[in-house]
Amino acid sequence: VLDPEQNNTFTDHYLNVPFDLSQVLFIATANNMATIPPALLDRMEIIQIPGYTQEEKVTIALRHLLPKQITENGLTQEQIQIPEDTLKVIVAKYTREAGVRTLERRIGGVCRAVAVRVAEHASKAKHEKMDVGADKKQVTNTNLPAALSQDVSTLAHPPEMPIVIDETALEDILGPPAYESEVSQRLGQPGVAVGLAWTPMGGEIMFVEASQMDGEGKVTLTGQLGDVMKESAELAMNWVRSHAKRLGIEKEKKLLEKKDIHIHFPAGAVGKDGPSAGVTIATVLVSLFSKKCVRSDVAMTGEITLRGLVLPVGGIKEKVLAAHRAGIRRIIMPYRNEKDLLEIPNNIRQELTVVLAHTLDDVIQDAFNGEFTLMKEQPATSKL
């Protein structure tokens, strides 16, 4: 059906009549390409459409969704105002999607609540006008009707119009926030670092934690990790062990046989997988064994090899924007992902300091603000 070289005489097994499909365009959509059979995927032209960023969602809401919902709910710009800051709160705390369908529903919910209030004011003003009209017939003072008409005008146009929706009003209408994004916090103890993750709903920052305790040298991984992430943790652990002398943690290396290591990714109910946590795990382990804290304003992403090379990863745009939303202004990423920075809006790029890492040595030097002294390895052969 999909091969234009063969589907000009396609015969359906039900009709048994050949017909031409060569001029038919088939369009298929999917949220995840991993579940598409390889033979079918090979016959497709793939068009990747990334999800909207937070800034793009706010702009779409201002230009299209908000005016549309105001009109559909019988309101005017003089009756309701939803500032840009309030729209940012709706996007960040009440929606988590790649598109804007839920965002439009949330804006519609706010407009309907305001429409009810406007209708109640209109009904109250109508009854007040009827009562004033009845009293007006019984009063002979000529100055009274003007004052009464002014009162009626005030009731018809309540003084609180337009109704401005702030964060407090938003919570009254939509309820408590449905989503709370993790914000950057000071990493005040060793064994904690901030990583960057990609999700279908956009990027997220992710705290990685590690601790050690007396035991038998066992490594425990928790947080619903997939196979790729487990392999990244093993790579990071083996790299740290093999470079313990250079890192100045050789004494800790000898204790590893009697210490259990626990690596945890918070939000344990959410499954996590993907090749982008290697540098974060390695940094966490170095921090744990050296008892030095990672910089509190830095987040990182990238995969590693046994030799300590930092490999490129995907989803850079979403990850960088997630770090920016969380207040993080310094990002460590693979050198080969430099080209992906062109997708970042210029106003956001100017506020960030991006460190491009070739090896794990580069990552560790920057993550610990240059306080880490890496000793050079002795060459295997002497110089002639």
Coordinates of C-alpha atoms in Angstrom, one line a residue:
V1 CA 0.0 0.0 0.0
L2 CA 2.8 2.5 0.9
D3 CA 5.2 1.6 -1.9
P4 CA 4.5 3.9 -5.0
E5 CA 6.3 1.5 -7.3
Q6 CA 3.9 -1.3 -6.6
N7 CA 0.6 0.2 -5.4
N8 CA -0.7 1.3 -8.8
T9 CA -2.4 -2.0 -9.2
F10 CA -3.3 -2.7 -5.6
T11 CA -5.9 -5.5 -5.2
D12 CA -7.9 -5.7 -2.1
H13 CA -8.7 -9.2 -0.8
Y14 CA -12.3 -8.3 -0.1
L15 CA -13.2 -6.6 -3.4
N16 CA -10.8 -8.4 -5.6
V17 CA -10.7 -5.4 -7.9
P18 CA -7.4 -3.7 -8.7
F19 CA -7.2 0.1 -8.2
D20 CA -4.5 2.7 -8.2
L21 CA -3.1 4.0 -4.9
S22 CA 0.1 5.6 -6.4
Q23 CA -1.4 9.2 -6.1
V24 CA -2.7 8.7 -2.6
L25 CA -0.9 10.4 0.3
F26 CA -0.9 8.5 3.6
I27 CA -0.4 10.5 6.8
A28 CA 0.3 8.7 10.1
T29 CA 0.9 10.3 13.5
A30 CA 2.6 8.8 16.5
N31 CA 3.8 10.0 19.9
N32 CA 6.6 7.5 20.1
M33 CA 8.4 6.0 17.1
A34 CA 9.9 3.2 19.2
T35 CA 6.7 1.1 18.8
I36 CA 6.5 1.4 15.0
P37 CA 7.6 -1.8 13.2
P38 CA 11.0 -1.3 11.4
A39 CA 9.6 -2.4 8.0
L40 CA 6.8 0.1 8.2
L41 CA 9.1 2.9 9.5
D42 CA 11.5 2.3 6.6
R43 CA 8.8 3.2 4.1
M44 CA 7.9 6.5 5.8
E45 CA 9.3 10.0 5.6
I46 CA 9.7 11.1 9.2
I47 CA 8.8 14.7 10.2
Q48 CA 9.7 15.4 13.8
I49 CA 7.5 18.1 15.4
P50 CA 8.7 19.1 18.9
G51 CA 6.3 20.2 21.6
Y52 CA 5.7 23.9 22.3
T53 CA 8.0 25.6 24.7
Q54 CA 6.5 27.5 27.7
E55 CA 7.2 30.9 25.9
E56 CA 5.5 29.6 22.7
K57 CA 2.4 28.5 24.7
V58 CA 2.0 31.8 26.4
T59 CA 2.3 33.6 23.0
I60 CA -0.3 31.3 21.4
A61 CA -2.6 31.9 24.4
L62 CA -2.3 35.7 24.2
R63 CA -2.8 35.9 20.4
H64 CA -5.3 33.1 19.8
L65 CA -6.7 31.1 22.7
L66 CA -7.6 33.9 25.0
P67 CA -9.5 36.1 22.5
K68 CA -11.3 33.0 21.2
Q69 CA -12.5 31.9 24.7
I70 CA -13.5 35.4 25.6
T71 CA -15.7 35.6 22.5
E72 CA -17.1 32.1 22.9
N73 CA -18.2 32.8 26.5
G74 CA -20.0 36.1 25.7
L75 CA -17.4 38.3 27.4
T76 CA -15.5 41.4 26.2
Q77 CA -12.0 42.8 26.9
E78 CA -13.7 45.4 29.2
Q79 CA -15.0 42.6 31.5
I80 CA -12.0 40.2 31.9
Q81 CA -8.3 40.6 31.8
I82 CA -5.8 37.7 32.1
P83 CA -2.3 39.1 32.3
E84 CA 0.7 37.4 30.8
D85 CA 2.1 36.4 34.2
T86 CA -1.2 34.6 35.0
L87 CA -1.0 32.7 31.7
K88 CA 2.5 31.6 32.6
V89 CA 1.2 30.2 35.9
I90 CA -1.6 28.3 34.0
V91 CA 1.0 26.8 31.6
A92 CA 3.5 25.9 34.4
K93 CA 1.2 24.6 37.1
Y94 CA -2.1 23.5 35.4
T95 CA -1.0 21.9 32.2
R96 CA 1.7 19.4 31.2
E97 CA 1.4 18.5 27.5
A98 CA 3.2 19.0 24.2
G99 CA 0.3 20.9 22.6
V100 CA -2.1 23.5 23.9
R101 CA -5.4 21.7 24.0
T102 CA -5.5 21.5 27.8
L103 CA -4.3 25.1 28.1
E104 CA -7.3 26.2 26.1
R105 CA -9.6 24.2 28.3
R106 CA -8.1 25.9 31.4
I107 CA -8.5 29.4 29.9
G108 CA -12.1 28.5 29.0
G109 CA -12.8 27.4 32.6
V110 CA -11.5 30.8 33.9
C111 CA -13.7 32.7 31.3
R112 CA -16.8 30.7 32.2
A113 CA -16.3 31.5 35.9
V114 CA -16.0 35.2 35.1
A115 CA -19.1 35.0 32.8
V116 CA -21.2 33.7 35.7
R117 CA -20.1 36.6 37.8
V118 CA -20.9 39.1 35.1
A119 CA -24.3 37.5 34.6
E120 CA -25.0 37.7 38.4
H121 CA -24.1 41.4 38.4
A122 CA -26.3 42.1 35.4
S123 CA -29.2 40.3 37.1
K124 CA -28.7 42.2 40.3
A125 CA -28.5 45.5 38.4
K126 CA -31.8 44.7 36.7
H127 CA -33.6 44.0 39.9
E128 CA -32.1 47.2 41.5
K129 CA -33.2 49.2 38.5
M130 CA -36.8 47.9 38.9
D131 CA -36.8 48.7 42.6
V132 CA -35.5 52.2 41.9
G133 CA -38.1 52.8 39.2
A134 CA -40.9 51.9 41.7
D135 CA -39.5 54.3 44.3
K136 CA -39.0 57.0 41.7
K137 CA -42.7 57.3 41.0
Q138 CA -43.4 58.1 44.7
V139 CA -40.7 60.9 45.0
T140 CA -41.4 64.4 43.7
N141 CA -37.9 65.9 44.3
T142 CA -36.5 66.8 40.8
N143 CA -32.9 66.3 41.9
L144 CA -33.5 62.6 42.8
P145 CA -33.9 61.0 39.4
A146 CA -30.4 62.1 38.3
A147 CA -28.9 60.6 41.4
L148 CA -30.9 57.5 41.0
S149 CA -29.9 57.1 37.4
Q150 CA -26.3 57.5 38.4
D151 CA -26.8 54.6 40.9
V152 CA -28.4 52.5 38.2
S153 CA -25.5 53.2 35.9
T154 CA -23.0 52.1 38.6
L155 CA -24.9 48.9 39.2
A156 CA -25.0 48.2 35.4
H157 CA -21.3 48.6 35.2
P158 CA -19.9 47.3 38.5
P159 CA -16.7 49.1 39.8
E160 CA -14.7 45.9 39.8
M161 CA -14.9 45.6 36.0
P162 CA -12.7 44.5 34.3
I163 CA -12.1 41.4 36.5
V164 CA -8.4 40.9 36.5
I165 CA -7.3 37.3 37.1
D166 CA -4.3 37.0 39.3
E167 CA -2.7 33.9 40.9
T168 CA -5.1 33.9 43.9
A169 CA -8.2 34.2 41.7
L170 CA -6.7 31.4 39.5
E171 CA -6.5 29.1 42.4
D172 CA -10.1 29.9 43.5
I173 CA -11.3 29.0 40.0
L174 CA -9.1 26.1 38.9
G175 CA -8.3 24.8 42.4
P176 CA -4.8 24.0 43.7
P177 CA -2.0 23.6 41.1
A178 CA -2.0 20.3 39.5
Y179 CA 1.7 20.2 38.8
E180 CA 4.6 21.6 40.8
S181 CA 7.9 21.8 39.0
E182 CA 11.1 21.2 41.0
V183 CA 13.0 24.4 41.4
S184 CA 16.7 24.9 41.8
Q185 CA 17.7 24.7 45.4
R186 CA 21.1 25.0 47.0
L187 CA 22.9 21.7 47.0
G188 CA 24.1 21.9 50.6
Q189 CA 25.4 18.4 51.0
P190 CA 27.7 16.1 49.0
G191 CA 26.1 13.4 46.8
V192 CA 23.5 15.6 45.1
A193 CA 23.4 17.1 41.5
V194 CA 20.9 18.4 39.1
G195 CA 20.4 16.6 35.8
L196 CA 18.2 17.5 32.8
A197 CA 15.6 15.1 31.3
W198 CA 13.4 15.1 28.3
T199 CA 9.7 14.1 28.4
P200 CA 7.0 14.2 25.8
M201 CA 5.6 17.2 27.7
G202 CA 8.9 19.1 27.5
G203 CA 12.1 19.2 29.6
E204 CA 12.4 18.7 33.3
I205 CA 15.1 19.2 35.9
M206 CA 15.9 16.1 37.9
F207 CA 17.8 15.8 41.2
V208 CA 20.1 12.8 41.4
E209 CA 21.1 11.7 44.9
A210 CA 23.6 9.2 46.3
S211 CA 24.5 7.9 49.7
Q212 CA 26.8 5.3 51.1
M213 CA 26.4 3.0 54.2
D214 CA 28.1 0.0 55.7
G215 CA 27.5 -3.1 53.7
E216 CA 29.0 -5.5 51.2
G217 CA 29.9 -3.3 48.3
K218 CA 26.4 -3.5 46.6
V219 CA 25.1 -0.8 44.4
T220 CA 21.3 -0.1 44.6
L221 CA 19.4 2.0 42.0
T222 CA 15.9 3.3 42.7
G223 CA 13.4 5.5 40.9
Q224 CA 11.9 3.2 38.3
L225 CA 14.9 3.3 36.0
G226 CA 15.1 1.6 32.6
D227 CA 17.9 -0.6 31.3
V228 CA 19.7 2.3 29.6
M229 CA 19.9 4.3 32.8
K230 CA 21.0 1.3 34.8
E231 CA 23.9 0.9 32.3
S232 CA 24.7 4.6 32.6
A233 CA 25.0 4.1 36.4
E234 CA 27.3 1.1 36.0
L235 CA 29.5 3.1 33.5
A236 CA 29.7 6.0 35.9
M237 CA 30.6 3.8 38.9
N238 CA 33.3 1.9 37.0
W239 CA 34.8 5.2 35.7
V240 CA 35.0 6.7 39.2
R241 CA 36.6 3.5 40.5
S242 CA 39.1 3.3 37.7
H243 CA 40.1 7.0 38.2
A244 CA 40.0 7.0 42.0
K245 CA 43.7 7.9 42.3
R246 CA 43.4 10.8 39.9
L247 CA 40.3 12.1 41.7
G248 CA 42.1 11.9 45.0
I249 CA 39.6 9.4 46.5
E250 CA 41.8 6.4 46.5
K251 CA 41.1 5.8 50.2
E252 CA 37.4 5.8 49.5
K253 CA 38.0 3.3 46.8
K254 CA 39.4 0.8 49.3
L255 CA 36.3 1.3 51.4
L256 CA 34.0 0.5 48.5
E257 CA 34.2 -3.2 49.2
K258 CA 32.6 -2.6 52.6
K259 CA 30.2 0.1 51.6
D260 CA 26.8 -0.1 49.9
I261 CA 26.1 2.7 47.4
H262 CA 22.5 3.9 46.9
I263 CA 21.7 6.0 43.9
H264 CA 18.2 7.5 43.7
F265 CA 16.2 9.5 41.2
P266 CA 13.3 11.3 42.9
A267 CA 9.7 11.1 41.7
G268 CA 10.0 7.3 42.0
A269 CA 6.5 6.7 40.6
V270 CA 7.5 8.1 37.2
G271 CA 9.5 5.7 34.9
K272 CA 12.8 7.1 33.6
D273 CA 15.0 5.9 30.9
G274 CA 17.3 7.4 28.3
P275 CA 21.0 8.0 27.5
S276 CA 21.5 11.4 29.2
A277 CA 22.2 10.8 32.9
G278 CA 25.7 9.4 32.7
V279 CA 27.5 12.7 33.5
T280 CA 25.1 13.5 36.3
I281 CA 25.6 10.1 38.0
A282 CA 29.3 10.3 37.7
T283 CA 29.3 13.8 39.2
V284 CA 27.1 12.7 42.1
L285 CA 29.5 9.8 42.9
V286 CA 32.6 12.0 42.8
S287 CA 30.8 14.4 45.1
L288 CA 29.8 11.6 47.5
F289 CA 33.3 10.1 47.7
S290 CA 35.2 13.4 47.8
K291 CA 32.7 15.0 50.3
K292 CA 32.6 18.1 48.1
C293 CA 29.3 19.9 47.1
V294 CA 28.4 20.4 43.5
R295 CA 27.7 24.0 42.5
S296 CA 24.1 25.0 43.3
D297 CA 23.5 26.9 40.0
V298 CA 24.5 24.2 37.5
A299 CA 22.6 21.5 35.7
M300 CA 24.0 18.9 33.3
T301 CA 23.2 16.4 30.6
G302 CA 25.2 13.9 28.5
E303 CA 26.2 10.3 28.2
I304 CA 29.6 8.9 28.9
T305 CA 31.9 6.1 27.8
L306 CA 34.3 4.0 29.9
R307 CA 37.1 6.2 28.7
G308 CA 35.3 9.3 30.1
L309 CA 34.2 10.8 26.8
V310 CA 31.0 12.8 26.9
L311 CA 28.6 11.8 24.1
P312 CA 25.9 13.9 22.6
V313 CA 22.2 13.5 23.6
G314 CA 18.8 14.6 22.3
G315 CA 16.2 17.1 23.5
I316 CA 18.7 19.9 24.2
K317 CA 16.2 22.7 23.5
E318 CA 13.6 21.3 25.9
K319 CA 16.2 20.6 28.6
V320 CA 17.8 24.1 28.4
L321 CA 14.4 25.7 28.6
A322 CA 13.5 23.6 31.6
A323 CA 16.7 24.7 33.4
H324 CA 15.9 28.3 32.6
R325 CA 12.4 28.0 34.0
A326 CA 13.8 26.5 37.2
G327 CA 16.2 29.5 37.7
I328 CA 19.4 27.6 36.7
R329 CA 21.7 29.8 34.6
R330 CA 24.7 27.5 34.1
I331 CA 24.4 24.3 32.0
I332 CA 27.0 21.6 31.2
M333 CA 26.3 19.7 28.0
P334 CA 28.3 17.7 25.4
Y335 CA 30.5 19.6 23.0
R336 CA 28.9 17.9 20.0
N337 CA 25.5 19.3 21.0
E338 CA 26.7 22.9 20.3
K339 CA 24.8 23.0 17.1
D340 CA 21.5 22.5 19.0
L341 CA 21.9 25.8 20.8
L342 CA 20.8 27.5 17.6
E343 CA 17.3 26.3 18.4
I344 CA 17.3 28.2 21.7
P345 CA 15.7 31.7 21.6
N346 CA 18.3 34.5 21.7
N347 CA 16.8 36.2 24.8
I348 CA 17.2 33.0 26.8
R349 CA 20.6 32.1 25.4
Q350 CA 22.0 35.5 26.5
E351 CA 20.9 34.7 30.1
L352 CA 22.7 31.3 30.2
T353 CA 26.3 30.2 30.6
V354 CA 26.8 27.0 28.6
V355 CA 29.8 24.9 29.3
L356 CA 30.7 22.5 26.4
A357 CA 32.4 19.3 27.7
H358 CA 34.6 16.9 25.8
T359 CA 35.4 14.6 28.7
L360 CA 34.3 13.9 32.3
D361 CA 37.3 15.9 33.5
D362 CA 35.7 19.0 31.9
V363 CA 32.4 18.3 33.6
I364 CA 34.0 17.8 37.1
Q365 CA 36.2 20.8 36.9
D366 CA 33.2 23.1 36.2
A367 CA 30.7 21.3 38.4
F368 CA 32.9 21.9 41.4
N369 CA 33.8 25.4 40.4
G370 CA 37.5 24.5 39.7
E371 CA 38.1 23.4 43.3
F372 CA 38.7 19.8 42.2
T373 CA 42.4 19.0 41.5
L374 CA 42.7 16.1 39.0
M375 CA 46.1 14.5 39.1
K376 CA 47.6 13.5 35.7
E377 CA 47.9 9.8 34.9
Q378 CA 51.4 8.5 34.5
P379 CA 52.2 7.5 30.9
A380 CA 52.5 3.9 30.2
T381 CA 55.8 4.3 28.3
S382 CA 58.6 6.7 29.1
K383 CA 59.6 9.4 26.6
L384 CA 62.7 9.0 24.5

